[in-house]
PDB file of C-alpha atoms and ligand atoms in Angstrom:
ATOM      1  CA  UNK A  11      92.403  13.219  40.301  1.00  0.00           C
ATOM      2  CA  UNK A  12      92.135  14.601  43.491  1.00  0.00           C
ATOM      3  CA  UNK A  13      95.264  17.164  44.805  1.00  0.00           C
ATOM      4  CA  UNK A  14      98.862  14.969  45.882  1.00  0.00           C
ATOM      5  CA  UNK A  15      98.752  14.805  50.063  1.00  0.00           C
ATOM      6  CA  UNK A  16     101.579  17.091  51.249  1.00  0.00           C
ATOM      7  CA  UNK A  17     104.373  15.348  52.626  1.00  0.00           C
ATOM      8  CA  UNK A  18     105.242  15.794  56.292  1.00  0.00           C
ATOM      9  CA  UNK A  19     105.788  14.667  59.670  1.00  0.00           C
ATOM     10  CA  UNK A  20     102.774  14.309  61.553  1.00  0.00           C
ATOM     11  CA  UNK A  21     102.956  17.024  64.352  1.00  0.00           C
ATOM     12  CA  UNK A  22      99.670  17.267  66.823  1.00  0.00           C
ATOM     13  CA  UNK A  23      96.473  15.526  66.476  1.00  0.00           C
ATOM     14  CA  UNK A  24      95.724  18.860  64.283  1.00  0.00           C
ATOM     15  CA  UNK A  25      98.535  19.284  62.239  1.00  0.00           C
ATOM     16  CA  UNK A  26      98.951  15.799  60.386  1.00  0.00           C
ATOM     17  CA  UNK A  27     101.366  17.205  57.637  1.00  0.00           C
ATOM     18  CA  UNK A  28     102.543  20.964  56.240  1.00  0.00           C
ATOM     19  CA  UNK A  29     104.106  22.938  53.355  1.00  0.00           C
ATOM     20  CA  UNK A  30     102.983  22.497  50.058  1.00  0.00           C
ATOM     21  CA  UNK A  31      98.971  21.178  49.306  1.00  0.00           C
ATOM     22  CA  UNK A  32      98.040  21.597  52.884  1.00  0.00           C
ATOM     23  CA  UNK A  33      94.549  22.913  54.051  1.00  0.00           C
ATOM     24  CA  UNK A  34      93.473  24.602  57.439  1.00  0.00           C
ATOM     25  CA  UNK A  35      89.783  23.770  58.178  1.00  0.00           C
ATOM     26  CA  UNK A  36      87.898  23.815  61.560  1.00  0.00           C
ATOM     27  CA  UNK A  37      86.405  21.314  63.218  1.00  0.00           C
ATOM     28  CA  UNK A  38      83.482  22.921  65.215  1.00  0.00           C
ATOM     29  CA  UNK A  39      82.938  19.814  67.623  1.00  0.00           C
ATOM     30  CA  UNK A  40      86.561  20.888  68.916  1.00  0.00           C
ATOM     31  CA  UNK A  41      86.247  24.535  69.089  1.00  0.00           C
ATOM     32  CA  UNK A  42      86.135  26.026  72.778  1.00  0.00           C
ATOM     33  CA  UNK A  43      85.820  29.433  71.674  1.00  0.00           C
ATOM     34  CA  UNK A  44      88.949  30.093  74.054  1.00  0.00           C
ATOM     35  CA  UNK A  45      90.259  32.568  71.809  1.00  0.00           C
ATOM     36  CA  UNK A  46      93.984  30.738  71.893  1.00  0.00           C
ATOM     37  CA  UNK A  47      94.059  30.506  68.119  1.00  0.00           C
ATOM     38  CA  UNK A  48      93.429  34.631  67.859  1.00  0.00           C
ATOM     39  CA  UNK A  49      96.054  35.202  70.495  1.00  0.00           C
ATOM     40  CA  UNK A  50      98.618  32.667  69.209  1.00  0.00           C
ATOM     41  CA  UNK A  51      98.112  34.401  65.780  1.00  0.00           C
ATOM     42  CA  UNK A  52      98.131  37.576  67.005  1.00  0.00           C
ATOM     43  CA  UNK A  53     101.706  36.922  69.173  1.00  0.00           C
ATOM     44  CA  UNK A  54     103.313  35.520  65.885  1.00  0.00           C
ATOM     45  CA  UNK A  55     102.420  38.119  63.691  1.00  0.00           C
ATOM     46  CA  UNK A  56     102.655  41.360  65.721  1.00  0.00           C
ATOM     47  CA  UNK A  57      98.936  42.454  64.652  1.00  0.00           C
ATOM     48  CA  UNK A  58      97.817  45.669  66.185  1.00  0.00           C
ATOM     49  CA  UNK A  59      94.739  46.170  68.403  1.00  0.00           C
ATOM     50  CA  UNK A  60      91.908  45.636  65.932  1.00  0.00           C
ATOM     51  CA  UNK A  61      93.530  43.663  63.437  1.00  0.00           C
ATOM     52  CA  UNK A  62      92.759  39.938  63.886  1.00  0.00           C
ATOM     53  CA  UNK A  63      93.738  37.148  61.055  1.00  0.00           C
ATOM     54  CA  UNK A  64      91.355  34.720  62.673  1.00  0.00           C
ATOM     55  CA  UNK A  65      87.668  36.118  63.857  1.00  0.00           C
ATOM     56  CA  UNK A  66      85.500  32.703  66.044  1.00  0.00           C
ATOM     57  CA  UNK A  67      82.160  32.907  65.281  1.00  0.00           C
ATOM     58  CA  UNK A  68      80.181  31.739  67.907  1.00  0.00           C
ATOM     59  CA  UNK A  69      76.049  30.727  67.305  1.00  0.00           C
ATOM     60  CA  UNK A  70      73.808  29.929  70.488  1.00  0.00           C
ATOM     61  CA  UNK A  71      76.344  30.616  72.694  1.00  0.00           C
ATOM     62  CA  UNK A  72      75.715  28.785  75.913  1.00  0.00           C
ATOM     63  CA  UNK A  73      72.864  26.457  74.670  1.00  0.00           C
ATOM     64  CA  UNK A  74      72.578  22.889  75.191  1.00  0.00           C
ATOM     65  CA  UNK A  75      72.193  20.681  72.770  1.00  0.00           C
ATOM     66  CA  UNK A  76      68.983  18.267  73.035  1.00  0.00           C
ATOM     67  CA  UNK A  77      70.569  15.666  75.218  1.00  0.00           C
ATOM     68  CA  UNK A  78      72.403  18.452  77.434  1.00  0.00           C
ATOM     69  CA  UNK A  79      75.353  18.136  75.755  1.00  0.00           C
ATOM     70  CA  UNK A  80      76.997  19.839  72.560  1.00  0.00           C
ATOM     71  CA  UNK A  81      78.240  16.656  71.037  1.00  0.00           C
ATOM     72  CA  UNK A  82      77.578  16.216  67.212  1.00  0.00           C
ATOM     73  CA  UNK A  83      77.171  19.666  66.539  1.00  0.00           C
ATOM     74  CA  UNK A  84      77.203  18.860  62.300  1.00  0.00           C
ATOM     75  CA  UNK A  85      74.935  15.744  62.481  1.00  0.00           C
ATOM     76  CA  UNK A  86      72.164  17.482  64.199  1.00  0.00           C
ATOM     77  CA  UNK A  87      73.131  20.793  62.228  1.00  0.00           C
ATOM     78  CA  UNK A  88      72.598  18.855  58.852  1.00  0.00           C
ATOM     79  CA  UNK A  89      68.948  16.780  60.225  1.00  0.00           C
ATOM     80  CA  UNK A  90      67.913  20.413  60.925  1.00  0.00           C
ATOM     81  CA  UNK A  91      67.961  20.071  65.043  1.00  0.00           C
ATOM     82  CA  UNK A  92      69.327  22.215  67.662  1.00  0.00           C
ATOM     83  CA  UNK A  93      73.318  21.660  67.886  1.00  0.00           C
ATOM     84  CA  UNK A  94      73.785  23.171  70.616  1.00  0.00           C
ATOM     85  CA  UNK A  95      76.408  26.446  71.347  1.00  0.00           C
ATOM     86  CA  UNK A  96      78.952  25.907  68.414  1.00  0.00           C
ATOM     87  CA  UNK A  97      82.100  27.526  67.566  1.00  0.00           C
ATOM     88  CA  UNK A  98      83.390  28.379  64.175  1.00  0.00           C
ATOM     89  CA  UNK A  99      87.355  29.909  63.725  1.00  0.00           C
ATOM     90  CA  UNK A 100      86.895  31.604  60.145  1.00  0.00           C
ATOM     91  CA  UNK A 101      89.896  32.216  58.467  1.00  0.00           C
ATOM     92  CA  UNK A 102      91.489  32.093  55.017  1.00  0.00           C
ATOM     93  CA  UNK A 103      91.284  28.693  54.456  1.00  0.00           C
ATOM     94  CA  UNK A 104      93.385  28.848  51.096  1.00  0.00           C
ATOM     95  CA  UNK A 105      90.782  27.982  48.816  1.00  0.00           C
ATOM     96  CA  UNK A 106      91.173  26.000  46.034  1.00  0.00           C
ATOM     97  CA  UNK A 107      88.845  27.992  43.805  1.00  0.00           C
ATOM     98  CA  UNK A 108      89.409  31.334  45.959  1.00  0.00           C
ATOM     99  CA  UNK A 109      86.661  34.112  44.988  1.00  0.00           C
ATOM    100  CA  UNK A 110      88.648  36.562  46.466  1.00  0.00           C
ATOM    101  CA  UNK A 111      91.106  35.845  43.783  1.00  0.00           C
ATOM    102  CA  UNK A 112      88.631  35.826  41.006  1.00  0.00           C
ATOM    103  CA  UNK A 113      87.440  39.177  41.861  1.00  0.00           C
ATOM    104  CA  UNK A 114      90.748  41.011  42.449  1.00  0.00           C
ATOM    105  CA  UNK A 115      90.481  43.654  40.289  1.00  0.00           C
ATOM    106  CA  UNK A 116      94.790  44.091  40.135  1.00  0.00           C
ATOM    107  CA  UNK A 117      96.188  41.018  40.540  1.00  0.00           C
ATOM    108  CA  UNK A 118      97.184  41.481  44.076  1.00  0.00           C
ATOM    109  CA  UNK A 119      95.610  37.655  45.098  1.00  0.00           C
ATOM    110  CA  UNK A 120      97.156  35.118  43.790  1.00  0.00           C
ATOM    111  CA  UNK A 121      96.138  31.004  43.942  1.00  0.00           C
ATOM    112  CA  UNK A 122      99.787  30.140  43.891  1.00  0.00           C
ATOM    113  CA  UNK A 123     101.322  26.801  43.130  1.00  0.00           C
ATOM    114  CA  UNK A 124     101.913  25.558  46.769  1.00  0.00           C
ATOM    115  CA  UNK A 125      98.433  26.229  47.255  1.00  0.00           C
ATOM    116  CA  UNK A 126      98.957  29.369  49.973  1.00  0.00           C
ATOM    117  CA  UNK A 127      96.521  32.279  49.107  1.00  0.00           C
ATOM    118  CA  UNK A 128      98.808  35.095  49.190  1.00  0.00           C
ATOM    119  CA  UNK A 129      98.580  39.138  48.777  1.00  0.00           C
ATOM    120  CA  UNK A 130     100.591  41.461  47.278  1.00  0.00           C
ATOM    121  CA  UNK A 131     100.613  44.296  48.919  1.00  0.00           C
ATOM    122  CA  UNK A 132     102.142  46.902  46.420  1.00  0.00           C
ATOM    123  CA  UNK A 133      99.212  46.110  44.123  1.00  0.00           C
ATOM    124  CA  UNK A 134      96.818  45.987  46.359  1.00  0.00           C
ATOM    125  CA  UNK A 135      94.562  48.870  46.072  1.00  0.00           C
ATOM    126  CA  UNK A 136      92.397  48.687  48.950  1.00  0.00           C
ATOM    127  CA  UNK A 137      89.231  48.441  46.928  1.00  0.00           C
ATOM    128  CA  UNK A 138      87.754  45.788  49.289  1.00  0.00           C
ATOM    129  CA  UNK A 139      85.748  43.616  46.033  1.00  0.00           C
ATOM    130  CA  UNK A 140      88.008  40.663  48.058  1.00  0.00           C
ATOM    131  CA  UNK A 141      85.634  41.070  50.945  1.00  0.00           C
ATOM    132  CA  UNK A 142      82.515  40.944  49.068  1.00  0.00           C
ATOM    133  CA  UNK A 143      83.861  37.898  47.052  1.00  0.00           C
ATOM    134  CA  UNK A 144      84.954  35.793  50.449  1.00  0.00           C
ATOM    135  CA  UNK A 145      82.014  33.960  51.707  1.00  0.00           C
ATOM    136  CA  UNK A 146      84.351  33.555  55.419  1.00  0.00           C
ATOM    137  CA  UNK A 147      85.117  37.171  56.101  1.00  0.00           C
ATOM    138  CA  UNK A 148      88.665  36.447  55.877  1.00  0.00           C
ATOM    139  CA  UNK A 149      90.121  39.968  54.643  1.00  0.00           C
ATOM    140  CA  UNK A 150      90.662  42.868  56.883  1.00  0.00           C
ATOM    141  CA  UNK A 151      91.752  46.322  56.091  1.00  0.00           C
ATOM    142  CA  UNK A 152      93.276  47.720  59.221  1.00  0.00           C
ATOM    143  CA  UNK A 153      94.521  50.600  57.848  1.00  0.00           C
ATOM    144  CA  UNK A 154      91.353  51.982  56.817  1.00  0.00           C
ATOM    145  CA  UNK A 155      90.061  55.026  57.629  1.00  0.00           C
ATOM    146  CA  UNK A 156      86.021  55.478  59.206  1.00  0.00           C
ATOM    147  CA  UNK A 157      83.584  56.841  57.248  1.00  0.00           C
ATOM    148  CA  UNK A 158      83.635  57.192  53.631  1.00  0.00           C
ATOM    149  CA  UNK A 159      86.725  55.733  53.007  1.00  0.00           C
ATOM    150  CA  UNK A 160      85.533  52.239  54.007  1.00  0.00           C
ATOM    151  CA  UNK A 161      82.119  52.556  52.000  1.00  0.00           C
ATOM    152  CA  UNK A 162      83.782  53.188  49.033  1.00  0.00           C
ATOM    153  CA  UNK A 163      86.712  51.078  49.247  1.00  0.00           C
ATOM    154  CA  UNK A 164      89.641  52.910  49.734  1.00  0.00           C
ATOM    155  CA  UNK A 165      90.672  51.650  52.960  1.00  0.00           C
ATOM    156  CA  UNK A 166      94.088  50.415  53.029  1.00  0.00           C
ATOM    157  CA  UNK A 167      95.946  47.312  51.822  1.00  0.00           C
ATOM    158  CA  UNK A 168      94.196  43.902  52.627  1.00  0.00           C
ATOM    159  CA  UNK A 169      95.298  41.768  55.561  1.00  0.00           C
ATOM    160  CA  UNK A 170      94.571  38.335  56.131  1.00  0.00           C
ATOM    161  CA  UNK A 171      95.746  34.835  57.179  1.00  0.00           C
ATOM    162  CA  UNK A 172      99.057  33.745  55.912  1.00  0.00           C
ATOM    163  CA  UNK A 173      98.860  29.922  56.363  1.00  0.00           C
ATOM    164  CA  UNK A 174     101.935  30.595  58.389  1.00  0.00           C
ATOM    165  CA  UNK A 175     103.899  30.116  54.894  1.00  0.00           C
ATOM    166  CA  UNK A 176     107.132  31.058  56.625  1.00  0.00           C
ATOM    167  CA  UNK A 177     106.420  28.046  59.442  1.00  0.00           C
ATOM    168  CA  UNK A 178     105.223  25.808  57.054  1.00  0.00           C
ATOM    169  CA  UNK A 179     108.138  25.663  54.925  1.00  0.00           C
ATOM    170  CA  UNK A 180     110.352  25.381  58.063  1.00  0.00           C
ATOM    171  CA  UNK A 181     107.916  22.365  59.065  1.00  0.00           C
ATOM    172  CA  UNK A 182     106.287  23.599  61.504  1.00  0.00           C
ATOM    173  CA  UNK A 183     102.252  23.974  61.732  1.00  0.00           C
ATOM    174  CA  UNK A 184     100.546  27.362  62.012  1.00  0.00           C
ATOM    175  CA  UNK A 185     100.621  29.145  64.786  1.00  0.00           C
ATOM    176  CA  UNK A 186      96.821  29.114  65.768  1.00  0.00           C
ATOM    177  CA  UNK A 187      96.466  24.852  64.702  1.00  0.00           C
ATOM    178  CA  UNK A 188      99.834  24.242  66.995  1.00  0.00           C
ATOM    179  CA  UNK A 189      98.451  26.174  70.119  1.00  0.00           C
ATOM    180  CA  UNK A 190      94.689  25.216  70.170  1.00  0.00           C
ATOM    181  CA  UNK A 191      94.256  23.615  73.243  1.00  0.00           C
ATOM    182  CA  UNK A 192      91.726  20.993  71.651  1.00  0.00           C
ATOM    183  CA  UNK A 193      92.802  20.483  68.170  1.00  0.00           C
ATOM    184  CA  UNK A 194      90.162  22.477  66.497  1.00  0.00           C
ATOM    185  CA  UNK A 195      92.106  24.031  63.744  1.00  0.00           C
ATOM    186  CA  UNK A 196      93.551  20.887  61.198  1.00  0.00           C
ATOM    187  CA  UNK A 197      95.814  21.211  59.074  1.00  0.00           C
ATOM    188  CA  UNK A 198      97.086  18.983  56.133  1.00  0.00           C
ATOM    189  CA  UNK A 199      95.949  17.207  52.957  1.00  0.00           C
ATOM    190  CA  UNK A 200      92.295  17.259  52.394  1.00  0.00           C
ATOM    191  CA  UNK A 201      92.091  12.976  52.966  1.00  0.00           C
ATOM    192  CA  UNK A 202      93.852  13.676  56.385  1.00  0.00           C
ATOM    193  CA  UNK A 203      91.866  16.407  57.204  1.00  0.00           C
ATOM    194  CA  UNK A 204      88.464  14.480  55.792  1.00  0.00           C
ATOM    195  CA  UNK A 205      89.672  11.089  57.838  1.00  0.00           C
ATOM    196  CA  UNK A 206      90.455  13.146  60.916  1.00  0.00           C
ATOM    197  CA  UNK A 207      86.940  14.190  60.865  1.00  0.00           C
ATOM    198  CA  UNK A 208      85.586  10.863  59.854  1.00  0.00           C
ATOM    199  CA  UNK A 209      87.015   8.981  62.657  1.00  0.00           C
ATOM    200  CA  UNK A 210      86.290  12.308  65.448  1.00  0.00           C
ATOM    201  CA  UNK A 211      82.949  11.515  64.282  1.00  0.00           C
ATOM    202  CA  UNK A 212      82.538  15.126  63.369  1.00  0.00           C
ATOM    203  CA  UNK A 213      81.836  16.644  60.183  1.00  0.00           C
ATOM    204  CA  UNK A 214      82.698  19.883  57.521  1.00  0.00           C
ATOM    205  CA  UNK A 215      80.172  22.372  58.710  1.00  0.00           C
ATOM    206  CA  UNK A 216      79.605  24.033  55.992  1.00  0.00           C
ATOM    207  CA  UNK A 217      77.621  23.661  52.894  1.00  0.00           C
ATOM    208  CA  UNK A 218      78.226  21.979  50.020  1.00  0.00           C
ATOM    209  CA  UNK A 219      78.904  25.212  47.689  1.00  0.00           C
ATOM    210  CA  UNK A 220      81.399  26.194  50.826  1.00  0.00           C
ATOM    211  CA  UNK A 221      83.500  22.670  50.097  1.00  0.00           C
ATOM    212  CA  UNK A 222      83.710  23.263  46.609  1.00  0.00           C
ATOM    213  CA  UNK A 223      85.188  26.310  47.426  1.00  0.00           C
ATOM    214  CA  UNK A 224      87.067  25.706  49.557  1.00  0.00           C
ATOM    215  CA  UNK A 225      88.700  22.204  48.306  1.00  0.00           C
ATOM    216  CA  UNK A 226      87.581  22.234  44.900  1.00  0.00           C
ATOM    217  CA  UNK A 227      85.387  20.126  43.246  1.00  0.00           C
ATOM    218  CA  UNK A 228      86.814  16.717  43.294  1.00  0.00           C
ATOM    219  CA  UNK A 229      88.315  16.998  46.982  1.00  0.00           C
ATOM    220  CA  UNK A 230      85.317  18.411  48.327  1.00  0.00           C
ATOM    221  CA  UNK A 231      83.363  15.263  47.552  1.00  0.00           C
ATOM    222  CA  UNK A 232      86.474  13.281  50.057  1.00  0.00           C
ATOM    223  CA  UNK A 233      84.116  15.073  53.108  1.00  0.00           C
ATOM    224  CA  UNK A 234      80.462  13.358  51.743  1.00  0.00           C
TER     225      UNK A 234
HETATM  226  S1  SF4 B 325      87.874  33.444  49.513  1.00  0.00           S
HETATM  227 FE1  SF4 B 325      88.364  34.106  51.620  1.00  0.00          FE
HETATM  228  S2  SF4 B 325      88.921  32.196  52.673  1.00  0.00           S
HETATM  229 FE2  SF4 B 325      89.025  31.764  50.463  1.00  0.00          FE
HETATM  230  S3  SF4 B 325      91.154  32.161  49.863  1.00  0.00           S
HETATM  231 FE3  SF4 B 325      90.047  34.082  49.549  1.00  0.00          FE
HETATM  232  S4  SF4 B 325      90.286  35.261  51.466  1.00  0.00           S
HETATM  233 FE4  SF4 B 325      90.842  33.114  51.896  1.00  0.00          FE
HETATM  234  S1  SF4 B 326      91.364  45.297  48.198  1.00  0.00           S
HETATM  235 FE1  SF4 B 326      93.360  44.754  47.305  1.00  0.00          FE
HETATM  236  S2  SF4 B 326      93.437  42.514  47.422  1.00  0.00           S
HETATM  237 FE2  SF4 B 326      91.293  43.111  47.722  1.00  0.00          FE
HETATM  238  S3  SF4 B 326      90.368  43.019  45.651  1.00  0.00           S
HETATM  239 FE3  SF4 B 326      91.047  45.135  45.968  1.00  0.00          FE
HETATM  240  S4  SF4 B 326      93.114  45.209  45.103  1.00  0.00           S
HETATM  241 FE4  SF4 B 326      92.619  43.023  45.379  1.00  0.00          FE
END
């Protein structure tokens, strides 16, 4: 059975429904690379200079696509042609079968029941095995030190994207989905999110080993 849909007013053309069983994903046909989700994120939370939650990974960065225009950036992606400049916001998307979590050597990660990926900072030990496990560069460690101390993993307590739990559960979207100029960042159920797609005519992006990750195995198949 594939997970419940969260419950929810719809919000933005991005955020179709929050709180508990939502998903973030990006939709690269959207993306700008305007930075607004980094800064909105950055606002809400307070994050210091070097500390950013969401990092937009840009590839051929001011390249046409074949027909001069960067339109169906995932079609062309997946018939192996030239997509064109495309923009990826990598976050923690909250994964249903989180790596990061696996791989936690003191319980500091935790899957829990609402679905948020959440961290623990007392037990975290700043070992870092989360950021070899995360396939989406999603944990920082801004507290760590140069050097040594972040080759052998002693640098800090982990930081990374919230989900906005605290806005969620007051019904409101996260911070970077409700401020993206071109709703990029969507947030809700993964049906909404896969029919949002669907009917932008865009697609997931990533790889099929990526989905599962991210929405598990039976949800992940919604995006095929
Ligand atoms: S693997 Fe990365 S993206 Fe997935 S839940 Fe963990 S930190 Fe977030
Ligand atoms: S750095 Fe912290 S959160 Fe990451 S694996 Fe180590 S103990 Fe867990």
């Amino acid at each position: 059975m594939t997970q419940e849909e969260p419950s929810g007013d719809v919000l933005s053309q991005g955020v179709m429904s929050t709180g508990e069983g939502m998903r973030i994903f990006p939709d690269v046909e959207a993306c700008i690379d305007c930075g607004g989700c980094v800064v909105a994120c950055k606002r809400t939370w307070d994050r210091e200079i070097g500390n950013q939650r969401i990092d937009i990974t840009t590839m051929l960065e001011g390249t046409a696509g074949p027909q001069g225009e960067n339109a169906r950036k995932t079609a062309r992606l997946e018939a192996g042609e030239n997509p064109g400049e495309t923009s990826l916001p990598m976050q923690c998307y909250h994964c249903e079968n989180a790596p990061c979590v696996s791989v936690c050597p003191t319980d500091a990660l935790q899957k829990e029941d609402d679905g948020f990926v959440t961290v623990t900072d007392d037990l975290c030990v700043g070992c870092q095995y989360c950021l070899s496990g995360c396939p989406f560069g999603a944990p920082q460690f801004p507290d760590s030190e140069e050097g040594t101390a972040q080759i052998v993993g002693t640098g800090g307590i982990m930081d990374k994207c919230t989900g906005c739990r605290e806005r969620q559960e007051a019904s409101k979207g996260p911070a970077c989905a409700e401020e993206c100029a071109t709703d990029a960042i969507l947030v809700g159920g993964a049906g909404e999110i896969a029919d949002e797609l669907e009917k932008r005519d865009s697609g997931p992006f990533f790889n099929d080993e990526a989905m599962r990750i991210i929405f598990g195995e039976e949800d992940a198949q919604l995006f095929q």
